[in-house]
Amino acid sequence: MGEISLTELEARAAAAGIDLSLIDLDSIQLPPGDDFGIISDDEDIYQEEQMDFDYGLGNTIVVDNLPVVPKEKFEKLEGVIRKIYSQIGVIKEDGLWMPVDPETQKSLGYCFIEYNTPQEAELAKEKTNGYKLDRAHIFAVNMIEDFNRFMKVPDEWAPPEIRPYVPGENLQHWLTDEKARDQFVIRAGSDTEVFWNDARHLKPDPVYKRAYWTESYVQWSPLGTYLATIHRQGAAVWGGASTFNRLMRYAHPQVKLIDFSPGEKYLVTYSSHEPSNPRDANRVVINIFDVRTGKVMRDFKGSADEFAIGGAGGVAGVSWPVFRWSGGKDDKYFAKIGKNMISVYETESFSLVDKKSLKIENVMDFIWSPTDPILALFVPELGGGNQPARVSLFQIPSKEELRQKNLFSVSDCKMYWQSNGDYLAVKVDRYTKTKKSTYTGFELFRIKERDIPIEVLELDNKNDKIIAFAWEPKGHRFAVIHGDNPRPDVSFYSMRSAHNTGRVSKLTTLKGKQANSLFWSPSGRYLILAGLKGFNGQLEFYNVDELETMATAEHFMATDIEWDPTGRYVATAVTSVHHEMENGFYIWSFNGKLLYRTLKDHFFQFLWRPRPPSFLSPEKEEEISKNLKKYSKKYEAEDQDVSLQLSEQDREKRKMLKDEWEKWISEWKRMHEEEKSLRQMLRDGEASDEEEEYEAKEVEVEELLDVSEEILSFEFGQE
């Protein structure tokens, strides 16, 4: 139930005939321990980590090392303090208090300041701790809640209690599923559910279900170890061998967004808070936690403007994620874009690499290699075209520029890394000579080759609009949807040609496709050409090895498509975020066979559980691929068993229906026999029920249907 004002409360009481002035609210005793049916997953957080600003302390600071002054100078000192601290936020009425020594009637050298919000108090502490009022008075500023913590420290040191070692659960246990199934999580209404994708049995197999598990959304960690949930007091991660236990929580009031590092070592949380002064920008708080210990490794605080450079998106103009992680599972570097710089941090000390940012004038965007500590960045044209746009590659931590390409007449630029970090594609939109229109080309960088050669690719019709671009995961091919027609074309290219592995070549172009999105299988080779939203969910399952369509299908109004991490199955979904009708998801095989569908009201999230990289070497994977028939015999036998089991279930179902039919027939026969004497009596003693033993006769029967009277005139009678 939402909060109501005192006026509304009095109006409701008057309508119910209740005089509030006669009620002693303090005398009302609620049942002890009764939650009135409102269960909160955060109950223990409230108990163990009660936020001090619930008591009005979270927005109060203590300013120490003030001058000690007599009573006649109070007003002057208070005016100086108020002038300094009111610039940072709104001080509450009577929110500044300087205690006085009752004996000397002098101030005690410190004061308390209460702001409207905890965020303003935090900002005041950051900006004024160490502030030099004069040579003898340097402010020491603390949150009052810090003193509460200090007061709880015992006077005498006691050795920490050594707890016995308890082995933890195997958080990767789900990977040992005998049927080699994958899991997925869905959110519908207030429920969050985790399922196995039991494609053999053509249905989802429930694993875990919980209502009100999160207050906004859920998110798997990149390697699938954890499921993260969002709450008013912060974020939490869940996992376990047989169920989902809470493993750790991360206190961050009003958290809105979260992001894991690729190796799952760190969790970044984000919140944005409205300022007391509407003219000020929102205040942003970003924390970086150690996932396993829950410890804050580094925090960043400031106005939203400081974090909004480099494009819009996310929340309140802040591009999310603010911090982008370098590739690989080491989680060694993370970076954010700023004005004329990129700040790169290392996780050993969580400080800037070389203690300074990478200075690049007018830098617009950057993107890490998925596998190596290499930054690709884009700088637009400067000085009306006198200084060309450029794409540069920088090695971290040396900050050495590996390669640079100048680009002329550029209107826009977008960078795409291939998943292995082997190639970088830069889509460049350029102005024509008249500057009235643009055309698009690609700059293709071969990262792993000597001197990083660059190749320019233009489409056959360079004026075609580029609708979508996607690299083949772990491969050397890419696909482009292009054209201005309602049915655009789809072209496939390879970074190798038949006679030259260092030359890009076109494989084929598919004409007139109802597609606006590309979804490669994570294992490559297969691709879905999808027509989402405006194209009403058209799907084409395409084999790029054979350059042939395997199947065409439709999931009407589909909004989302997601391959499972193995590339065996794919989910298509209609979420309530975009449509209120037919919410739910379909599961397909890689070659376009619809396996099963599940409809859910208010369905709005579907996520496959990611898998960590395989431990097999590329050579071993290739050997398995070559000897697949040998390995597949076991699974074919299992599939045969499941198929027989499903056939047996079908037979059982048909047998059950047949038995029901026969039971119904025998019941009617019994009733027919019981009513035989009655039928014989109705037939004047004729015993037989056989129709052919009777002779059909037609009998005419006259029946009076209606009688009407009419008075005829005398003249009519004489005629």
XYZ file of C-alpha atoms in Angstrom:
719
model
C 0.000 0.000 0.000
C 1.418 3.403 -0.937
C 1.933 6.239 1.545
C -1.048 8.562 2.168
C -1.028 12.090 3.529
C -2.499 13.087 6.896
C -5.264 14.992 5.070
C -6.257 11.832 3.141
C -6.146 9.815 6.370
C -8.444 12.309 8.160
C -10.824 12.306 5.152
C -11.017 8.481 5.181
C -11.576 8.476 8.955
C -14.394 11.063 8.630
C -16.030 8.997 5.873
C -15.930 5.958 8.167
C -17.351 7.969 11.103
C -14.123 7.753 13.171
C -12.870 10.654 15.308
C -9.062 10.398 15.163
C -8.660 12.760 18.137
C -10.232 10.136 20.413
C -7.756 7.411 19.394
C -4.563 6.882 21.401
C -2.248 5.530 18.679
C 0.411 4.611 21.266
C -2.018 2.227 22.940
C -2.422 0.137 19.779
C -0.446 -3.097 20.150
C 0.357 -4.997 16.934
C 0.781 -8.790 17.192
C 4.475 -9.467 17.879
C 6.343 -10.867 14.876
C 3.326 -10.521 12.580
C 4.291 -9.373 9.079
C 0.607 -9.145 8.002
C 1.351 -11.417 5.040
C 3.914 -9.063 3.495
C 7.085 -11.123 3.148
C 10.318 -9.356 2.270
C 13.440 -11.030 0.939
C 15.344 -8.095 2.445
C 14.098 -8.672 6.006
C 17.485 -9.806 7.268
C 19.169 -6.898 5.504
C 16.898 -4.486 7.352
C 17.716 -6.197 10.647
C 21.477 -6.547 10.214
C 22.277 -3.503 8.117
C 19.615 -0.968 9.046
C 20.326 2.163 7.113
C 21.071 4.986 9.511
C 19.165 7.518 7.487
C 15.998 5.759 8.599
C 16.683 7.607 11.841
C 17.752 10.851 10.130
C 21.458 10.190 10.822
C 22.551 9.140 7.325
C 22.207 12.751 6.169
C 24.155 14.308 9.089
C 27.862 15.176 9.167
C 30.207 16.204 11.976
C 32.660 18.998 11.142
C 35.662 19.016 13.493
C 38.662 21.369 13.990
C 36.528 24.529 13.971
C 37.788 27.612 15.818
C 36.798 27.713 19.530
C 35.002 31.048 19.911
C 33.112 32.933 22.680
C 29.359 33.463 22.506
C 29.573 36.899 20.837
C 31.370 35.367 17.811
C 28.933 32.430 17.390
C 26.846 34.195 14.767
C 29.861 35.122 12.631
C 31.342 31.582 12.741
C 27.952 30.029 12.028
C 27.544 32.356 9.016
C 30.932 31.249 7.626
C 30.089 27.535 8.085
C 26.611 27.951 6.580
C 28.072 29.802 3.564
C 30.551 26.955 2.887
C 28.115 24.074 3.356
C 24.950 25.522 1.802
C 26.794 25.621 -1.553
C 26.870 21.820 -1.540
C 23.264 21.064 -0.612
C 20.174 22.212 1.246
C 20.712 22.385 5.010
C 17.554 21.545 6.929
C 15.841 24.188 9.034
C 17.641 24.179 12.411
C 20.032 21.716 10.747
C 23.241 23.418 11.946
C 24.123 22.988 15.631
C 27.313 24.028 17.456
C 27.567 22.572 20.985
C 28.710 24.902 23.789
C 30.899 24.231 26.836
C 28.526 25.016 29.756
C 31.398 26.231 31.952
C 33.329 28.480 29.558
C 30.343 29.355 27.304
C 32.665 28.833 24.339
C 32.089 26.573 21.345
C 33.623 23.100 21.524
C 35.357 23.238 18.119
C 32.919 21.084 16.173
C 29.366 21.235 14.778
C 26.635 19.015 13.341
C 25.075 19.736 9.932
C 21.926 17.950 8.750
C 21.138 17.916 5.010
C 17.952 16.960 3.189
C 19.455 13.791 1.713
C 22.250 11.308 2.543
C 23.762 11.989 -0.886
C 24.282 15.673 -0.071
C 25.894 14.733 3.247
C 28.244 12.295 1.470
C 29.161 14.995 -1.054
C 29.820 17.541 1.717
C 32.129 15.064 3.451
C 34.028 14.395 0.204
C 34.420 18.047 -0.766
C 35.268 19.587 2.629
C 37.237 16.935 4.530
C 40.682 18.557 4.682
C 39.302 22.021 3.798
C 41.694 24.740 5.054
C 39.750 27.496 6.825
C 43.023 29.084 7.923
C 46.492 27.903 8.812
C 45.401 26.603 12.232
C 42.042 25.099 11.296
C 41.798 22.269 8.735
C 38.345 20.624 8.725
C 37.978 16.961 9.626
C 34.554 15.813 8.369
C 32.850 12.507 9.144
C 29.401 11.022 8.766
C 27.696 10.785 12.149
C 26.897 7.129 11.397
C 30.670 6.470 11.364
C 30.782 7.474 15.029
C 28.076 4.908 15.788
C 30.323 2.234 14.299
C 33.370 3.491 16.197
C 31.427 3.433 19.476
C 30.662 -0.263 18.960
C 34.366 -1.160 18.949
C 35.153 -2.877 22.312
C 37.649 -1.199 24.639
C 39.728 -4.353 24.922
C 41.056 -6.284 21.940
C 39.855 -9.848 21.629
C 41.244 -12.338 19.118
C 38.810 -13.078 16.287
C 36.790 -16.240 16.597
C 38.219 -18.957 14.350
C 35.368 -20.741 12.695
C 35.764 -24.337 11.579
C 36.271 -24.791 7.850
C 33.093 -25.715 6.039
C 33.596 -26.763 2.396
C 31.539 -24.638 0.063
C 29.033 -25.901 -2.463
C 30.093 -26.724 -5.987
C 28.726 -23.677 -7.795
C 29.378 -25.338 -11.184
C 27.342 -28.430 -10.307
C 24.682 -27.587 -12.917
C 27.306 -28.190 -15.642
C 27.435 -31.884 -14.675
C 23.853 -32.569 -15.760
C 23.816 -36.101 -17.201
C 21.549 -35.025 -20.043
C 23.887 -32.084 -20.893
C 20.951 -29.694 -20.703
C 21.120 -25.918 -20.348
C 19.226 -23.743 -17.891
C 17.321 -20.521 -18.435
C 15.575 -18.014 -16.190
C 12.305 -16.238 -16.935
C 10.405 -13.426 -15.224
C 6.622 -13.179 -15.510
C 4.542 -10.995 -13.218
C 6.046 -11.215 -9.736
C 7.518 -14.711 -10.312
C 11.073 -15.613 -11.246
C 11.591 -19.216 -12.447
C 14.640 -21.253 -13.465
C 14.156 -24.242 -15.824
C 16.161 -26.923 -17.574
C 15.616 -26.861 -21.321
C 14.472 -30.485 -21.704
C 14.297 -30.410 -25.492
C 14.260 -34.217 -25.791
C 11.032 -34.371 -23.821
C 9.767 -31.236 -25.601
C 9.115 -29.265 -22.408
C 10.836 -27.102 -19.769
C 11.801 -28.925 -16.565
C 11.355 -26.720 -13.418
C 14.400 -26.138 -11.187
C 13.496 -23.275 -8.846
C 10.668 -20.753 -8.471
C 10.334 -17.742 -6.210
C 7.904 -14.830 -6.002
C 9.249 -11.301 -5.450
C 12.801 -12.589 -5.789
C 13.954 -9.261 -7.242
C 12.537 -5.770 -7.400
C 13.424 -4.995 -11.020
C 15.307 -7.634 -13.037
C 17.718 -10.563 -12.763
C 21.090 -11.069 -14.447
C 23.389 -14.076 -14.858
C 27.098 -13.561 -14.304
C 29.166 -13.958 -17.531
C 30.295 -17.531 -16.748
C 26.920 -18.613 -15.346
C 28.093 -19.095 -11.736
C 25.736 -16.566 -10.144
C 22.252 -15.149 -10.603
C 22.079 -11.523 -9.455
C 18.957 -9.826 -8.056
C 18.231 -6.130 -7.412
C 16.725 -4.732 -4.177
C 16.159 -1.317 -2.617
C 19.077 -1.863 -0.236
C 21.475 -3.258 -2.850
C 22.213 -6.297 -5.013
C 22.620 -9.987 -4.142
C 24.026 -13.070 -5.894
C 22.583 -16.582 -5.679
C 23.808 -20.049 -6.602
C 24.459 -23.540 -5.291
C 24.733 -27.212 -6.109
C 21.075 -28.192 -5.828
C 19.163 -24.937 -5.309
C 19.672 -21.173 -5.282
C 21.045 -19.949 -1.947
C 22.073 -16.365 -1.350
C 25.878 -16.339 -1.474
C 26.612 -12.647 -0.941
C 24.915 -9.265 -0.836
C 26.240 -5.839 -1.777
C 24.849 -2.821 0.110
C 24.049 0.020 -2.284
C 20.790 1.899 -1.523
C 18.540 2.566 -4.547
C 20.765 0.584 -6.907
C 19.433 0.680 -10.473
C 22.007 -1.053 -12.693
C 24.655 -3.747 -12.250
C 27.462 -5.160 -14.389
C 29.877 -8.069 -13.838
C 33.502 -8.161 -14.940
C 34.060 -10.877 -17.625
C 35.789 -13.227 -15.154
C 33.095 -12.700 -12.457
C 35.619 -11.315 -9.933
C 33.949 -7.912 -9.602
C 30.445 -6.453 -9.570
C 29.793 -2.828 -10.525
C 26.638 -1.198 -9.092
C 25.081 2.130 -10.099
C 22.550 4.519 -8.572
C 21.392 8.003 -9.490
C 19.892 10.412 -6.944
C 17.898 13.580 -7.565
C 19.450 16.722 -6.067
C 17.622 19.075 -3.693
C 18.203 21.908 -6.154
C 16.358 21.112 -9.445
C 18.989 23.076 -11.397
C 21.732 20.669 -10.353
C 22.488 17.413 -12.192
C 21.602 14.061 -10.670
C 24.229 12.650 -8.311
C 25.704 9.318 -9.397
C 27.184 6.680 -7.089
C 29.133 3.732 -8.555
C 30.598 0.976 -6.378
C 32.932 -1.828 -7.473
C 32.613 -4.870 -5.195
C 34.685 -8.012 -4.872
C 32.057 -10.632 -5.771
C 33.254 -13.308 -3.335
C 33.938 -11.141 -0.250
C 31.377 -8.361 -0.785
C 34.065 -5.745 -0.044
C 33.929 -2.360 -1.827
C 37.184 -2.158 -3.802
C 36.612 1.359 -5.162
C 33.765 3.841 -5.376
C 33.144 6.735 -7.757
C 30.804 9.613 -6.947
C 29.903 12.739 -8.855
C 27.287 14.493 -10.946
C 25.619 12.657 -13.833
C 27.356 15.083 -16.210
C 30.735 13.621 -15.236
C 29.615 10.130 -16.311
C 27.526 11.065 -19.371
C 30.385 11.677 -21.839
C 30.611 9.368 -24.823
C 27.006 8.989 -25.894
C 23.646 8.521 -24.226
C 21.893 5.441 -22.944
C 21.385 3.678 -19.647
C 19.824 5.987 -17.060
C 19.538 9.792 -17.012
C 21.848 10.232 -20.015
C 24.603 8.045 -18.536
C 25.963 5.467 -20.992
C 25.908 2.022 -19.349
C 28.152 0.334 -18.519
C 30.122 3.406 -17.444
C 33.188 1.220 -16.852
C 34.117 -1.224 -19.607
C 36.277 -4.242 -18.790
C 39.223 -5.499 -20.788
C 38.787 -8.901 -22.401
C 39.686 -12.246 -20.880
C 38.956 -13.796 -17.507
C 41.787 -12.042 -15.626
C 39.693 -8.890 -15.038
C 42.908 -6.892 -14.991
C 41.811 -3.529 -16.438
C 38.688 -1.402 -16.672
C 38.214 2.015 -18.262
C 35.791 4.890 -18.680
C 35.640 7.705 -21.193
C 35.957 11.318 -20.048
C 36.338 14.705 -21.668
C 39.405 14.462 -23.935
C 40.644 11.344 -22.154
C 40.175 7.662 -21.392
C 40.838 6.695 -17.775
C 42.232 3.153 -17.535
C 42.376 1.512 -14.079
C 44.111 -1.693 -12.985
C 42.532 -3.990 -10.398
C 45.679 -4.692 -8.403
C 45.379 -1.312 -6.655
C 42.201 0.038 -8.321
C 44.119 3.138 -9.357
C 44.914 4.679 -12.748
C 47.508 2.899 -14.879
C 50.689 5.016 -14.599
C 48.702 7.307 -12.268
C 47.340 9.290 -15.238
C 44.644 9.051 -17.908
C 45.247 8.522 -21.615
C 44.902 12.053 -23.081
C 43.123 12.009 -26.463
C 41.512 15.228 -27.622
C 37.807 14.926 -28.502
C 37.715 11.118 -28.113
C 34.137 9.972 -28.783
C 34.068 6.219 -28.143
C 36.243 3.230 -27.270
C 35.866 -0.554 -27.135
C 38.124 -3.275 -25.659
C 39.269 -6.358 -27.532
C 37.282 -9.339 -26.165
C 40.507 -11.293 -25.529
C 43.486 -8.916 -25.171
C 44.275 -5.645 -23.320
C 43.917 -3.626 -26.536
C 41.718 -0.514 -26.818
C 40.155 0.593 -30.093
C 39.046 4.231 -30.008
C 37.378 6.694 -32.354
C 38.104 10.426 -32.640
C 35.807 12.469 -34.948
C 36.939 15.197 -37.346
C 38.164 18.470 -35.834
C 38.467 21.985 -37.186
C 35.837 21.607 -39.893
C 37.686 18.696 -41.492
C 41.212 20.132 -41.255
C 42.054 17.353 -38.796
C 40.641 14.034 -40.054
C 38.750 11.515 -37.961
C 40.754 8.512 -36.851
C 40.565 5.043 -35.354
C 43.491 4.060 -33.122
C 44.547 0.869 -31.361
C 46.358 1.189 -28.006
C 48.138 -1.533 -26.033
C 47.553 -1.493 -22.253
C 49.382 -1.001 -19.874
C 52.171 0.417 -22.084
C 49.675 2.836 -23.782
C 51.611 2.257 -27.000
C 49.692 3.112 -30.166
C 49.736 -0.087 -32.247
C 47.930 1.224 -35.329
C 46.155 4.343 -36.540
C 43.916 4.972 -39.543
C 42.875 8.464 -40.619
C 39.367 8.744 -42.049
C 38.054 11.648 -44.148
C 34.561 13.187 -44.562
C 33.227 11.038 -41.706
C 29.689 11.568 -40.387
C 29.607 8.567 -38.042
C 31.624 5.536 -37.042
C 30.900 2.252 -35.222
C 33.395 -0.439 -34.183
C 32.788 -4.230 -34.014
C 35.293 -6.740 -32.569
C 35.213 -10.380 -33.621
C 34.796 -12.654 -30.545
C 38.373 -14.041 -30.657
C 39.890 -10.571 -31.071
C 41.280 -11.610 -34.480
C 39.524 -8.872 -36.453
C 38.091 -5.396 -35.936
C 35.490 -4.013 -38.330
C 34.938 -0.254 -38.414
C 31.724 0.826 -40.131
C 32.321 4.313 -41.518
C 29.523 6.592 -42.748
C 31.017 9.229 -45.061
C 29.608 12.369 -46.665
C 29.412 12.585 -50.435
C 31.200 15.521 -52.089
C 28.029 17.631 -51.968
C 27.579 16.692 -48.241
C 23.852 16.195 -48.968
C 23.936 12.443 -48.380
C 26.142 9.709 -46.920
C 27.468 6.322 -47.992
C 28.959 3.485 -45.953
C 32.136 1.427 -46.127
C 34.101 -0.851 -43.811
C 37.710 -0.680 -42.582
C 38.776 -4.224 -41.654
C 41.748 -4.614 -39.254
C 43.603 -7.949 -39.031
C 44.773 -7.672 -35.418
C 46.871 -10.842 -35.151
C 48.842 -10.267 -38.357
C 52.149 -8.391 -38.609
C 51.773 -4.574 -38.631
C 47.964 -5.019 -38.397
C 47.060 -4.639 -42.102
C 43.810 -2.796 -42.936
C 41.528 -3.557 -45.861
C 38.755 -1.326 -47.200
C 35.452 -2.944 -48.149
C 32.642 -1.227 -50.017
C 29.345 -2.880 -50.897
C 28.424 -3.431 -54.563
C 26.021 -0.517 -54.142
C 27.866 1.741 -51.732
C 24.762 3.922 -51.267
C 22.920 1.044 -49.587
C 21.897 1.754 -46.012
C 23.487 -0.681 -43.503
C 20.717 -2.134 -41.318
C 22.745 -4.715 -39.364
C 26.285 -6.128 -39.111
C 27.477 -9.215 -37.195
C 30.703 -11.268 -37.003
C 30.563 -15.048 -36.918
C 31.631 -16.053 -33.365
C 35.047 -17.767 -33.355
C 35.069 -17.541 -37.153
C 36.302 -15.487 -40.098
C 32.959 -14.588 -41.693
C 30.517 -11.735 -41.218
C 27.025 -10.870 -42.439
C 25.527 -7.525 -43.446
C 21.880 -6.543 -43.987
C 21.794 -3.654 -46.451
C 19.412 -1.750 -48.715
C 16.619 0.820 -48.576
C 13.814 -1.440 -49.738
C 11.126 -2.920 -47.458
C 12.874 -6.228 -48.254
C 16.634 -5.591 -47.907
C 19.476 -7.839 -49.082
C 21.767 -9.947 -46.874
C 25.417 -10.428 -47.901
C 27.993 -12.816 -46.443
C 31.733 -12.166 -46.532
C 34.862 -14.035 -45.463
C 38.157 -12.530 -44.312
C 39.758 -15.181 -46.521
C 39.428 -15.747 -50.226
C 39.878 -19.051 -52.045
C 43.509 -18.320 -52.972
C 44.503 -15.695 -50.399
C 43.910 -15.958 -46.637
C 44.692 -12.233 -46.282
C 41.994 -10.962 -48.625
C 38.292 -10.351 -47.936
C 35.842 -12.018 -50.328
C 32.085 -12.050 -50.804
C 30.439 -15.460 -50.416
C 26.893 -14.674 -51.548
C 24.034 -12.159 -51.444
C 20.470 -13.154 -50.564
C 18.014 -10.818 -52.284
C 14.828 -9.349 -50.799
C 14.697 -10.780 -47.268
C 12.204 -9.859 -44.535
C 15.018 -9.305 -42.052
C 16.344 -6.487 -39.908
C 18.455 -8.424 -37.356
C 21.223 -11.055 -37.440
C 21.726 -13.748 -34.798
C 24.751 -16.043 -35.225
C 24.924 -19.311 -33.330
C 27.619 -19.019 -30.602
C 29.449 -21.904 -32.280
C 29.289 -20.202 -35.693
C 28.156 -21.793 -38.979
C 24.403 -21.186 -38.431
C 22.588 -17.863 -38.511
C 19.038 -16.630 -38.010
C 17.852 -13.853 -40.310
C 15.125 -12.272 -38.212
C 12.445 -9.737 -39.020
C 11.542 -8.355 -35.607
C 8.917 -5.775 -34.679
C 7.909 -4.230 -38.040
C 8.476 -7.556 -39.857
C 6.197 -9.435 -37.389
C 8.655 -12.125 -36.333
C 9.792 -13.674 -39.644
C 12.605 -16.223 -39.071
C 14.978 -17.823 -41.574
C 17.434 -20.461 -40.306
C 20.474 -20.333 -42.579
C 23.488 -22.664 -42.958
C 26.436 -20.438 -43.943
C 28.740 -23.432 -44.631
C 26.388 -24.732 -47.308
C 24.904 -21.302 -48.173
C 21.402 -22.715 -47.956
C 18.207 -22.088 -45.997
C 17.382 -24.878 -43.545
C 13.909 -23.612 -42.553
C 11.645 -20.579 -42.555
C 9.211 -19.924 -39.723
C 7.386 -17.214 -37.851
C 6.957 -16.233 -34.229
C 4.344 -13.511 -34.617
C 5.339 -10.216 -32.942
C 8.632 -11.698 -31.608
C 10.689 -9.072 -29.786
C 13.746 -11.051 -28.623
C 15.923 -13.889 -29.933
C 18.610 -15.636 -27.906
C 20.745 -18.675 -28.728
C 21.598 -21.068 -25.922
C 25.349 -21.061 -25.069
C 25.998 -24.319 -26.968
C 24.317 -23.274 -30.218
C 21.971 -26.293 -30.139
C 18.751 -24.425 -29.373
C 17.374 -20.934 -29.771
C 14.614 -19.081 -27.922
C 12.296 -16.502 -29.449
C 10.120 -14.408 -27.161
C 7.314 -11.874 -27.098
C 7.736 -9.739 -23.980
C 5.109 -7.565 -22.346
C 7.546 -4.642 -22.562
C 6.552 -4.300 -26.240
C 3.266 -6.229 -26.567
C 0.480 -7.269 -24.240
C -0.736 -10.117 -26.486
C 0.686 -13.646 -26.838
C 3.415 -13.120 -24.219
C 5.725 -16.110 -23.870
C 8.584 -17.954 -25.572
C 9.214 -20.634 -28.212
C 12.165 -23.048 -28.179
C 13.562 -24.113 -31.577
C 16.298 -26.496 -32.686
C 19.325 -24.928 -34.444
C 17.873 -25.947 -37.825
C 14.470 -24.317 -37.306
C 12.252 -27.067 -35.886
C 9.786 -25.750 -33.292
C 10.159 -27.988 -30.215
C 7.757 -26.425 -27.711
C 6.094 -23.165 -26.758
C 5.193 -21.657 -23.378
C 2.740 -18.772 -22.948
C 2.969 -16.575 -19.828
C 0.960 -13.483 -18.903
C 3.073 -10.389 -18.114
C 6.200 -12.195 -19.367
C 9.123 -9.789 -19.684
C 12.515 -11.505 -19.327
C 14.212 -14.611 -20.748
C 17.919 -15.360 -20.209
C 19.915 -18.505 -20.973
C 22.440 -19.399 -18.273
C 25.921 -18.791 -19.763
C 28.538 -21.542 -19.775
C 32.234 -21.040 -18.981
C 34.675 -21.674 -21.876
C 35.440 -25.299 -22.644
C 38.556 -26.831 -21.065
C 39.218 -28.704 -24.301
C 42.023 -27.473 -26.517
C 41.144 -26.444 -30.111
C 43.001 -29.581 -31.294
C 40.895 -31.818 -29.050
C 37.684 -30.125 -30.223
C 38.758 -30.680 -33.834
C 39.498 -34.344 -33.123
C 36.045 -34.809 -31.556
C 34.502 -33.072 -34.538
C 36.263 -35.451 -36.935
C 35.244 -38.526 -34.916
C 31.756 -37.299 -34.146
C 30.118 -40.483 -35.405
C 32.011 -42.515 -32.825
C 30.959 -40.204 -29.969
C 27.433 -39.697 -31.249
C 26.511 -43.410 -31.105
C 25.991 -43.164 -27.342
C 23.773 -40.073 -27.681
C 21.881 -41.498 -30.636
C 21.079 -44.530 -28.490
C 19.866 -42.212 -25.700
C 17.813 -40.200 -28.189
C 16.344 -43.474 -29.465
C 15.414 -44.426 -25.898
C 13.753 -41.046 -25.348
C 12.003 -41.349 -28.692
C 10.747 -44.815 -27.729
C 9.720 -43.454 -24.345
C 7.792 -40.626 -26.007
C 6.270 -43.143 -28.453
C 5.341 -45.331 -25.495
C 3.747 -42.324 -23.813
C 1.828 -41.610 -27.022
C 0.709 -45.253 -27.172
C -0.359 -45.106 -23.538
C -2.311 -41.953 -24.253
C -4.027 -43.528 -27.285
C -4.765 -46.685 -25.271
C -6.263 -44.597 -22.475
C -8.497 -42.761 -24.961
C -9.531 -46.090 -26.537
C -10.321 -47.558 -23.084
C -12.444 -44.518 -22.245
C -14.316 -44.902 -25.534
C -14.971 -48.591 -24.977
C -16.123 -47.908 -21.421
C -18.546 -45.295 -22.747
C -19.860 -47.737 -25.401
C -20.356 -50.560 -22.863
C -22.251 -48.171 -20.563
C -24.607 -47.253 -23.379
C -25.068 -50.933 -24.262
C -25.963 -51.678 -20.636
C -28.528 -48.866 -20.590
C -29.882 -50.084 -23.933
C -30.399 -53.579 -22.496
C -32.059 -52.257 -19.348
C -34.601 -50.274 -21.409
C -35.453 -53.197 -23.734
C -38.778 -54.020 -22.045
C -39.824 -50.388 -22.164
C -39.098 -50.219 -25.891
C -41.049 -53.453 -26.471
C -44.049 -52.028 -24.688
C -43.875 -48.837 -26.772
C -43.855 -51.018 -29.933
C -47.058 -52.867 -28.938
C -45.193 -56.023 -27.966
C -42.774 -56.173 -30.878
C -39.534 -57.499 -29.377
C -36.952 -56.831 -32.080
C -34.701 -53.723 -32.171
C -33.524 -54.447 -35.750
C -34.812 -51.796 -38.136
C -34.788 -54.056 -41.236
C -37.409 -56.348 -39.660
C -39.984 -53.599 -39.820
C -42.054 -52.480 -42.803
C -42.236 -48.764 -43.394
C -45.705 -47.446 -44.275
C -46.729 -43.970 -45.212
C -49.834 -42.845 -43.388
C -51.688 -39.636 -44.179
C -53.015 -37.840 -41.150
C -55.310 -34.832 -41.409
C -54.731 -32.225 -38.775
C -56.726 -29.085 -38.140
C -54.196 -26.295 -37.977
C -56.339 -23.139 -37.817
C -59.951 -21.908 -37.896
C -60.933 -18.421 -39.026
C -64.397 -16.829 -39.360
C -65.279 -14.251 -42.023
C -68.639 -12.402 -42.492
C -69.642 -12.155 -46.143
C -71.906 -9.366 -47.404
C -75.431 -10.110 -48.748
C -74.561 -8.802 -52.200
C -71.629 -11.129 -52.389
C -73.912 -14.041 -51.545
C -76.438 -13.109 -54.287
C -73.777 -12.978 -56.891
